[in-house]
Short mmCIF file of C-alpha atoms in Angstrom, two decimals:
data_model
loop_
_atom_site.label_atom_id
_atom_site.label_comp_id
_atom_site.label_asym_id
_atom_site.label_seq_id
_atom_site.Cartn_x
_atom_site.Cartn_y
_atom_site.Cartn_z
CA MET A 47 -5.60 -0.79 38.07
CA SER A 48 -3.14 -3.68 37.64
CA SER A 49 -0.06 -3.57 35.44
CA LEU A 50 -1.46 -6.48 33.39
CA LEU A 51 -4.67 -4.58 32.62
CA ILE A 52 -2.71 -1.43 31.67
CA THR A 53 -0.47 -3.53 29.40
CA ILE A 54 -3.53 -4.99 27.66
CA ILE A 55 -5.04 -1.52 27.20
CA ILE A 56 -1.78 -0.13 25.76
CA LEU A 57 -1.45 -3.06 23.35
CA LEU A 58 -5.09 -2.65 22.26
CA MET A 59 -4.52 1.09 21.70
CA LEU A 60 -1.45 0.30 19.61
CA LEU A 61 -3.27 -2.38 17.60
CA LEU A 62 -6.30 -0.15 17.03
CA GLU A 63 -4.11 2.78 15.98
CA ARG A 64 -2.20 0.64 13.47
CA ILE A 65 -5.34 -0.86 11.93
CA LEU A 66 -7.25 2.42 11.79
CA ILE A 67 -4.44 4.59 10.41
CA LEU A 68 -3.17 2.08 7.85
CA GLN A 69 -6.68 1.42 6.56
CA THR A 70 -7.44 5.14 6.41
CA VAL A 71 -4.34 6.22 4.49
CA LYS A 72 -4.82 3.41 1.96
CA ASN A 73 -8.44 4.36 1.32
CA PRO A 74 -8.90 7.18 -1.25
CA ARG A 75 -11.61 8.87 0.82
CA GLY A 76 -9.57 8.55 4.00
CA TYR A 77 -6.50 9.85 2.19
CA ALA A 78 -8.41 12.91 0.98
CA TYR A 79 -9.97 13.51 4.40
CA ILE A 80 -6.57 13.50 6.16
CA ARG A 81 -5.09 15.90 3.62
CA ASN A 82 -8.03 18.28 4.09
CA CYS A 83 -8.06 18.08 7.90
CA CYS A 84 -5.28 20.26 9.31
CA LEU A 85 -5.52 18.69 12.78
CA LEU A 86 -4.51 15.31 11.33
CA HIS A 87 -1.44 16.66 9.58
CA PRO A 88 1.84 15.31 11.04
CA ASN A 89 3.05 18.72 12.18
CA SER A 90 -0.24 19.37 13.99
CA ILE A 91 0.02 16.06 15.83
CA SER A 92 3.62 16.86 16.79
CA PHE A 93 2.57 20.28 18.13
CA MET A 94 -0.22 18.67 20.18
CA ARG A 95 2.28 16.22 21.63
CA ILE A 96 4.67 18.92 22.93
CA PRO A 97 2.86 19.71 26.25
CA GLN A 98 1.77 16.12 26.96
CA GLY A 99 4.97 15.16 28.82
CA ILE A 100 4.28 17.85 31.43
CA VAL A 101 0.61 16.76 31.58
CA SER A 102 1.80 13.18 32.25
CA VAL A 103 3.95 14.40 35.16
CA VAL A 104 1.03 16.39 36.62
CA LEU A 105 -1.23 13.35 36.38
CA TRP A 106 1.48 11.20 37.98
CA ILE A 107 2.00 13.53 40.96
CA TYR A 108 -1.54 14.77 41.63
CA VAL A 109 -4.01 12.29 40.12
CA ASP A 110 -3.17 8.62 39.48
CA TYR A 111 -0.19 6.53 38.37
CA SER A 112 -2.31 4.38 36.05
CA LEU A 113 -3.95 7.31 34.29
CA ALA A 114 -0.57 9.04 33.85
CA THR A 115 0.90 5.86 32.33
CA LEU A 116 -1.98 5.44 29.88
CA TRP A 117 -1.87 9.13 28.93
CA PHE A 118 1.88 8.97 28.26
CA ALA A 119 1.55 5.73 26.26
CA PHE A 120 -1.30 7.14 24.14
CA TRP A 121 0.66 10.20 23.08
CA MET A 122 3.82 8.19 22.40
CA ILE A 123 1.75 5.95 20.11
CA THR A 124 0.82 9.06 18.11
CA ASP A 125 4.50 9.25 17.16
CA LEU A 126 3.76 6.26 14.91
CA THR A 127 0.62 7.98 13.63
CA ASP A 128 2.25 11.14 12.34
CA GLY A 129 5.05 9.20 10.66
CA THR A 130 2.62 6.93 8.83
CA ILE A 131 0.48 9.87 7.71
CA ALA A 132 3.51 11.85 6.55
CA ARG A 133 4.79 8.98 4.38
CA HIS A 134 1.50 7.74 2.93
CA CYS A 135 -0.28 11.07 2.47
CA LYS A 136 2.75 12.95 1.09
CA LEU A 137 2.73 15.44 3.94
CA GLU A 138 6.42 15.27 4.82
CA THR A 139 8.05 18.67 5.39
CA ASP A 140 11.53 19.85 6.35
CA MET A 141 9.99 21.42 9.44
CA GLY A 142 8.37 18.12 10.39
CA LYS A 143 11.68 16.23 10.23
CA GLY A 144 12.94 18.32 13.13
CA LEU A 145 9.61 18.88 14.88
CA ASP A 146 8.78 15.20 15.29
CA PRO A 147 11.90 14.26 17.35
CA PHE A 148 11.58 17.57 19.25
CA SER A 149 8.04 16.65 20.33
CA ASP A 150 9.33 13.23 21.46
CA LYS A 151 11.86 14.97 23.70
CA CYS A 152 9.09 17.15 25.15
CA MET A 153 7.23 13.93 25.94
CA TYR A 154 9.90 12.00 27.81
CA LEU A 155 12.25 14.64 29.28
CA PRO A 156 9.77 15.81 31.99
CA LEU A 157 9.44 12.20 33.18
CA LEU A 158 13.21 11.75 33.14
CA PHE A 159 13.59 14.80 35.38
CA MET A 160 10.85 13.58 37.71
CA PHE A 161 12.22 10.04 38.08
CA SER A 162 15.76 11.39 38.50
CA TYR A 163 14.55 13.77 41.22
CA GLN A 164 12.85 10.83 42.95
CA GLY A 165 16.13 8.86 42.86
CA ILE A 166 14.83 6.16 40.52
CA LEU A 167 17.12 7.15 37.66
CA SER A 168 20.76 8.21 37.92
CA TRP A 169 21.35 11.96 37.58
CA HIS A 170 24.72 11.20 35.96
CA PHE A 171 23.06 9.21 33.17
CA THR A 172 20.29 11.80 32.87
CA ILE A 173 22.82 14.59 32.29
CA ILE A 174 24.68 12.50 29.70
CA PHE A 175 21.44 11.57 27.97
CA ILE A 176 20.17 15.16 27.87
CA LEU A 177 23.48 16.51 26.55
CA CYS A 178 23.46 13.98 23.70
CA ASP A 179 19.74 14.47 23.06
CA ILE A 180 19.80 18.26 23.02
CA GLY A 181 23.06 18.24 21.08
CA GLY A 182 21.44 16.10 18.40
CA GLN A 183 18.41 18.41 18.25
CA ALA A 184 20.57 21.55 18.11
CA SER A 185 22.73 20.07 15.35
CA ARG A 186 19.72 20.34 13.04
CA LEU A 187 20.22 24.10 13.02
CA PHE A 188 23.53 23.94 11.18
CA ILE A 189 23.63 20.59 9.36
CA SER A 190 21.49 19.17 6.57
CA LYS A 191 20.65 15.88 8.30
CA THR A 192 17.39 16.89 10.00
CA ALA A 193 15.49 13.60 10.14
CA ALA A 194 15.83 11.19 13.05
CA ASN A 195 18.25 8.33 12.35
CA SER A 196 17.74 4.68 13.28
CA PHE A 197 19.66 5.05 16.54
CA GLY A 198 17.41 7.96 17.50
CA LYS A 199 14.28 5.94 16.82
CA ALA A 200 15.63 2.99 18.78
CA LYS A 201 16.59 5.31 21.66
CA THR A 202 13.07 6.74 21.83
CA ALA A 203 11.46 3.30 21.71
CA LEU A 204 13.74 1.84 24.39
CA LEU A 205 13.35 4.89 26.65
CA THR A 206 9.56 4.70 26.32
CA PHE A 207 9.73 1.05 27.37
CA LEU A 208 11.95 1.96 30.35
CA LEU A 209 9.61 4.72 31.55
CA ILE A 210 6.58 2.44 31.32
CA VAL A 211 8.44 -0.31 33.20
CA ILE A 212 9.25 2.20 35.98
CA ALA A 213 5.58 3.22 36.04
CA PHE A 214 4.48 -0.41 36.28
CA SER A 215 6.85 -1.01 39.20
CA HIS A 216 5.06 1.83 41.07
CA ILE A 217 1.59 0.55 40.27
CA ASN A 218 2.36 -3.06 41.22
CA THR A 219 5.52 -4.68 42.57
CA LEU A 220 7.25 -6.45 39.70
CA PRO A 221 9.68 -9.15 40.89
CA PHE A 222 11.86 -8.96 37.78
CA VAL A 223 12.27 -5.17 37.86
CA GLY A 224 15.10 -4.01 40.07
CA THR A 225 17.72 -1.31 40.27
CA ASN A 226 20.15 -3.31 38.13
CA LEU A 227 17.68 -3.71 35.26
CA ILE A 228 16.73 -0.02 35.30
CA TYR A 229 20.43 0.93 35.42
CA ALA A 230 21.25 -1.37 32.48
CA LEU A 231 18.34 -0.16 30.34
CA TYR A 232 19.13 3.49 31.04
CA PHE A 233 22.78 2.94 30.12
CA SER A 234 21.62 1.44 26.81
CA CYS A 235 19.39 4.49 26.21
CA CYS A 236 22.36 6.81 26.85
CA PHE A 237 24.54 4.83 24.48
CA LEU A 238 21.91 4.96 21.72
CA ALA A 239 21.50 8.72 22.35
CA PHE A 240 25.24 9.18 21.89
CA LEU A 241 25.26 7.14 18.67
CA SER A 242 22.31 9.15 17.35
CA PHE A 243 24.12 12.43 18.11
CA TYR A 244 27.43 11.14 16.72
CA CYS A 245 25.85 10.07 13.42
CA LYS A 246 24.36 13.54 12.97
CA ILE A 247 27.63 15.44 13.26
CA ILE A 248 30.10 13.25 11.33
CA PRO A 249 30.33 12.93 7.53
CA ALA A 250 28.19 10.10 6.18
CA ILE A 251 31.23 8.36 4.69
CA TRP A 252 32.48 7.68 8.23
CA TYR A 253 29.29 5.94 9.39
CA ALA A 254 30.44 2.47 8.38
CA ASN A 255 33.95 2.84 9.85
CA SER A 256 32.49 4.08 13.14
CA LEU A 257 30.26 1.01 13.45
CA THR A 258 33.18 -1.22 12.47
CA ALA A 259 35.26 0.42 15.21
CA LEU A 260 32.54 -0.38 17.76
CA ASN A 261 32.61 -4.02 16.62
CA PHE A 262 36.40 -3.99 16.95
CA PHE A 263 36.27 -2.56 20.50
CA CYS A 264 33.65 -5.15 21.45
CA GLY A 265 36.10 -7.79 20.26
CA LEU A 266 38.98 -6.35 22.29
CA ALA A 267 36.79 -6.16 25.40
CA ALA A 268 35.61 -9.73 24.77
CA ILE A 269 39.25 -10.91 24.64
CA TYR A 270 39.95 -9.11 27.92
CA TYR A 271 37.01 -10.75 29.71
CA ALA A 272 37.72 -14.18 28.21
CA PHE A 273 41.32 -13.87 29.40
CA HIS A 274 39.95 -13.24 32.91
CA THR A 275 37.62 -16.25 32.60
CA LYS A 276 34.44 -14.18 32.37
CA ILE A 277 33.21 -16.26 29.47
CA VAL A 278 29.55 -15.20 29.45
CA THR A 279 30.40 -11.49 29.52
CA SER A 280 32.82 -12.06 26.67
CA LEU A 281 30.16 -13.79 24.57
CA ILE A 282 27.63 -11.02 25.26
CA LEU A 283 30.14 -8.49 23.93
CA ILE A 284 30.61 -10.59 20.79
CA PHE A 285 26.83 -10.77 20.48
CA VAL A 286 26.64 -6.96 20.65
CA GLY A 287 29.50 -6.68 18.16
CA GLN A 288 27.43 -8.68 15.68
CA PHE A 289 24.82 -5.92 15.57
CA PHE A 290 27.46 -3.37 14.68
CA ASP A 291 28.80 -5.76 12.04
CA LEU A 292 25.28 -6.16 10.64
CA LEU A 293 24.80 -2.40 10.48
CA ASP A 294 28.19 -1.36 9.08
CA GLY A 295 27.71 -3.32 5.86
CA ARG A 296 24.26 -1.82 5.26
CA VAL A 297 25.53 1.67 6.01
CA ALA A 298 28.56 1.22 3.73
CA ARG A 299 26.31 0.19 0.84
CA LYS A 300 24.02 3.18 1.43
CA TYR A 301 26.51 5.95 2.23
CA GLY A 302 29.83 4.57 1.01
CA SER A 303 32.99 4.11 3.06
CA THR A 304 36.66 5.00 3.19
CA LYS A 305 39.38 3.45 1.04
CA TYR A 306 40.36 0.80 3.59
CA GLY A 307 36.90 0.36 5.10
CA ALA A 308 36.52 -3.23 3.84
CA LEU A 309 39.93 -4.23 5.23
CA PHE A 310 39.14 -2.62 8.59
CA ASP A 311 35.85 -4.53 8.65
CA ASP A 312 37.69 -7.84 8.19
CA ILE A 313 40.18 -6.95 10.93
CA ALA A 314 37.28 -6.17 13.28
CA ASP A 315 35.52 -9.42 12.34
CA GLY A 316 38.72 -11.37 12.86
CA THR A 317 39.12 -9.82 16.30
CA SER A 318 35.53 -10.29 17.49
CA PHE A 319 34.56 -13.52 15.75
CA GLY A 320 38.00 -15.09 15.51
CA VAL A 321 40.46 -14.26 18.29
CA ALA A 322 37.86 -13.51 20.98
CA VAL A 323 35.93 -16.74 20.37
CA ALA A 324 39.19 -18.71 20.24
CA PHE A 325 39.99 -17.34 23.73
CA ILE A 326 36.54 -18.41 24.93
CA LEU A 327 37.03 -21.92 23.56
CA PHE A 328 40.48 -22.17 25.11
CA ARG A 329 39.26 -21.07 28.54
CA SER A 330 36.21 -23.35 28.47
CA ILE A 331 37.99 -26.49 27.30
CA SER A 332 41.21 -26.05 29.29
CA SER A 333 39.23 -25.74 32.53
CA VAL A 334 37.90 -29.27 32.09
CA ILE A 335 40.39 -31.33 30.07
CA ASN A 336 44.00 -31.31 28.87
CA ILE A 337 45.29 -27.88 27.85
CA TYR A 338 46.72 -29.27 24.59
CA TRP A 339 43.23 -30.17 23.36
CA ALA A 340 42.16 -26.63 24.17
CA VAL A 341 45.03 -25.18 22.13
CA ILE A 342 44.35 -27.46 19.14
CA VAL A 343 40.59 -26.80 19.03
CA SER A 344 41.08 -23.05 19.44
CA LEU A 345 43.67 -22.92 16.66
CA VAL A 346 41.51 -25.01 14.31
CA TYR A 347 38.65 -22.59 14.86
CA LEU A 348 40.82 -19.46 14.48
CA ILE A 349 42.46 -20.72 11.28
CA SER A 350 39.00 -21.48 9.86
CA VAL A 351 37.84 -17.93 10.57
CA ILE A 352 40.97 -16.42 9.01
CA PHE A 353 40.53 -18.62 5.93
CA ARG A 354 36.84 -17.67 5.76
CA LEU A 355 37.64 -13.94 5.86
CA TYR A 356 40.46 -14.28 3.32
CA ARG A 357 38.22 -16.18 0.92
CA PHE A 358 35.52 -13.55 1.35
CA LEU A 359 37.93 -10.77 0.31
CA SER A 360 39.37 -12.72 -2.62
CA SER A 361 36.08 -14.13 -3.96
CA LYS A 362 34.02 -10.95 -4.17
CA GLY A 363 31.91 -10.97 -7.30
CA LYS A 364 32.18 -14.75 -7.71
CA THR A 365 28.92 -15.48 -5.90
CA PRO A 366 25.42 -14.06 -6.46
CA GLU A 367 24.54 -10.77 -4.72
CA GLY A 368 23.71 -11.38 -1.07
CA ILE A 369 25.12 -14.91 -1.02
CA PHE A 370 28.06 -16.07 1.11
CA LEU A 371 30.34 -18.95 0.25
CA GLY A 372 30.52 -20.85 3.52
CA LEU A 373 28.91 -20.03 6.86
CA PRO A 374 29.47 -16.33 7.76
CA SER A 375 32.04 -15.87 10.54
CA PRO A 376 29.56 -14.13 12.93
CA ALA A 377 27.28 -17.18 12.73
CA GLY A 378 30.23 -19.53 13.20
CA ALA A 379 31.32 -17.48 16.22
CA MET A 380 27.91 -17.74 17.87
CA LEU A 381 27.65 -21.49 17.25
CA ALA A 382 31.07 -22.22 18.76
CA GLY A 383 30.79 -19.54 21.46
CA THR A 384 27.35 -20.51 22.76
CA SER A 385 28.35 -24.17 22.84
CA ALA A 386 31.27 -23.15 25.08
CA ILE A 387 28.94 -21.69 27.72
CA LEU A 388 25.98 -24.04 27.20
CA PHE A 389 28.00 -27.27 27.53
CA VAL A 390 30.50 -25.96 30.06
CA ASP A 391 30.79 -29.37 31.77
CA ASN A 392 30.84 -31.38 28.56
CA PRO A 393 33.98 -30.51 26.55
CA SER A 394 33.25 -33.18 23.93
CA MET A 395 30.10 -31.26 22.90
CA ILE A 396 32.08 -28.01 22.73
CA ILE A 397 34.67 -29.67 20.50
CA LEU A 398 31.94 -31.21 18.32
CA PHE A 399 30.14 -27.92 17.67
CA THR A 400 33.43 -26.09 17.15
CA ILE A 401 34.39 -28.61 14.48
CA ILE A 402 30.95 -28.26 12.86
CA SER A 403 31.30 -24.48 12.92
CA SER A 404 34.82 -24.60 11.45
CA PHE A 405 33.77 -27.04 8.72
CA LEU A 406 30.75 -24.96 7.69
CA MET A 407 32.85 -21.77 7.50
CA ILE A 408 35.46 -23.29 5.17
CA SER A 409 32.90 -25.26 3.15
CA THR A 410 31.48 -24.18 -0.21
CA ILE A 411 27.89 -24.28 1.02
CA GLN A 412 26.11 -21.09 -0.01
CA TYR A 413 24.42 -19.07 2.74
CA LYS A 414 22.05 -16.13 2.40
CA HIS A 415 23.41 -12.84 3.75
CA PHE A 416 21.26 -11.95 6.76
CA GLY A 417 21.73 -8.22 6.22
CA ARG A 418 20.95 -8.30 2.49
CA LYS A 419 18.56 -11.19 1.95
CA ILE A 420 16.64 -11.68 5.21
CA TRP A 421 16.67 -8.43 7.23
CA PRO A 422 15.55 -6.07 4.37
CA LYS A 423 12.41 -8.14 3.78
CA LEU A 424 11.18 -7.52 7.33
CA PRO A 425 8.80 -4.56 7.92
CA ASN A 426 10.50 -1.54 9.52
CA ALA A 427 8.25 -1.76 12.57
CA LEU A 428 9.21 -5.41 13.08
CA LYS A 429 12.91 -4.53 12.74
CA LEU A 430 12.60 -1.88 15.46
CA VAL A 431 10.59 -4.16 17.76
CA SER A 432 13.10 -6.98 17.24
CA PHE A 433 16.05 -4.70 17.98
CA ILE A 434 14.44 -3.31 21.15
CA SER A 435 13.38 -6.79 22.28
CA ILE A 436 16.93 -8.09 21.94
CA LEU A 437 18.30 -5.07 23.85
CA VAL A 438 15.77 -5.61 26.64
CA PHE A 439 16.53 -9.33 26.69
CA ILE A 440 20.29 -8.74 26.99
CA ASN A 441 19.81 -6.15 29.74
CA PHE A 442 17.41 -8.40 31.62
CA SER A 443 19.78 -11.37 31.40
CA ILE A 444 22.76 -9.36 32.62
CA SER A 445 20.97 -7.49 35.41
CA ASN A 446 19.22 -10.56 36.85
CA LYS A 447 22.22 -12.86 36.32
CA ASN A 448 19.89 -15.45 34.84
CA LEU A 449 21.67 -16.38 31.65
CA LEU A 450 20.21 -19.82 30.93
CA TYR A 451 17.55 -18.41 28.60
CA PHE A 452 20.14 -16.18 26.96
CA LYS A 453 22.31 -19.22 26.23
CA LEU A 454 19.41 -21.33 24.94
CA ILE A 455 17.92 -18.61 22.72
CA CYS A 456 21.32 -17.71 21.22
CA PHE A 457 22.12 -21.35 20.54
CA SER A 458 18.71 -22.20 19.07
CA SER A 459 18.60 -18.98 16.97
CA ILE A 460 21.97 -19.58 15.37
CA THR A 461 21.10 -23.25 14.76
CA LEU A 462 17.92 -22.17 12.95
CA TYR A 463 19.90 -19.70 10.83
CA ILE A 464 22.43 -22.38 9.90
CA LEU A 465 19.64 -24.69 8.74
CA LEU A 466 17.24 -22.19 7.16
CA ALA A 467 19.62 -19.67 5.56
CA ILE A 468 21.26 -22.19 3.24
CA ASN A 469 20.80 -21.25 -0.40
CA TYR A 470 19.15 -24.55 -1.29
CA SER A 471 18.60 -23.46 -4.88
CA SER A 472 22.37 -23.71 -5.43
CA PHE A 473 22.19 -27.48 -4.88
CA SER A 474 19.54 -27.89 -7.57
CA LYS A 475 21.64 -25.84 -10.01
CA LYS A 476 24.64 -28.08 -9.38
CA THR A 477 22.46 -31.13 -9.94
CA LEU A 478 21.19 -29.74 -13.26
CA LYS A 479 24.76 -29.12 -14.39
#
């Protein structure tokens, strides 16, 4: 059976499961049937899933790669099923909050051991992953946070993708799947496992500061790589830092933060989206034209970011909820930064887009907050798929050293945001006045 056919079958299973379950839980008769059928209760599904990881390994070793892959995918899809039933049919239990992630571990850990034993996955990463994973599960015994957090869900989704990719590479040779890609994806899984464990054991008030610290460290690392003329690596780190910046604000609003959390956030933003990008601009422009132009353009950009952050702190409460005055600094950073690597042989284009970015940041044009106005409106499933897709895309770009698509997608995405996220209603209000 080809990898393409298996992919189609898995996607059809997923589509059928979503349609069937969502229609059933929304139908009064289906709702009543699920509540009366013990086998369809979330905890029952989780219990049935516990031995299926070992069954998948047995099928892989003694029967057929394709059948083992389909069996594993089917039971991982049921992880969506029990969650949907629990929420819509009011069958959530404290036991289920711990049982669901435990059954996920029973699904993928046997395959991790098998692929590590076969030399496909690194034993070092496997040990780190298992320590974080088991530590997170064990923490449920003595802390109140029993449900899986967003990092845990993302970890499970990305690891499932990795295991299926490995399976596909055994069934058919995949030219784009190599050791580097598997290594990069597994590292990302380990990092998400650590974040999931970390967020379970620290006080909730420290969530936001922890994410801000990760953004700050991404900025410091980006400065280091930009200083050593590794411009693309530096921009990727800034790109990653943006995700932590997106999350820390949401977490701070939900769980609160420390006294100087907002100030620390601005320092991290200034480091990642100000100083690091200024280094990128300097390195890119100075390698082609006069160094003085590079200094001037970099300083203009950096001053604009500092002004943008200062105005943000001093103008809180003066704009509608979820509205920024001027282009947000992360968006300005991506516009200027991607232009520096996309137009590496055309400094005039880099200067042009840097000036546009600087002007938009210090302007009074109102922009919708991505984390408050755009992201919350997306379905949770789409958020998870988007996050995993971006992680896979970054890992694929880095491991295959084919960064053209990364550059183009980053540049086009930020251009779309700049055009579509403008609060156009503010212009009509000014006209009426």
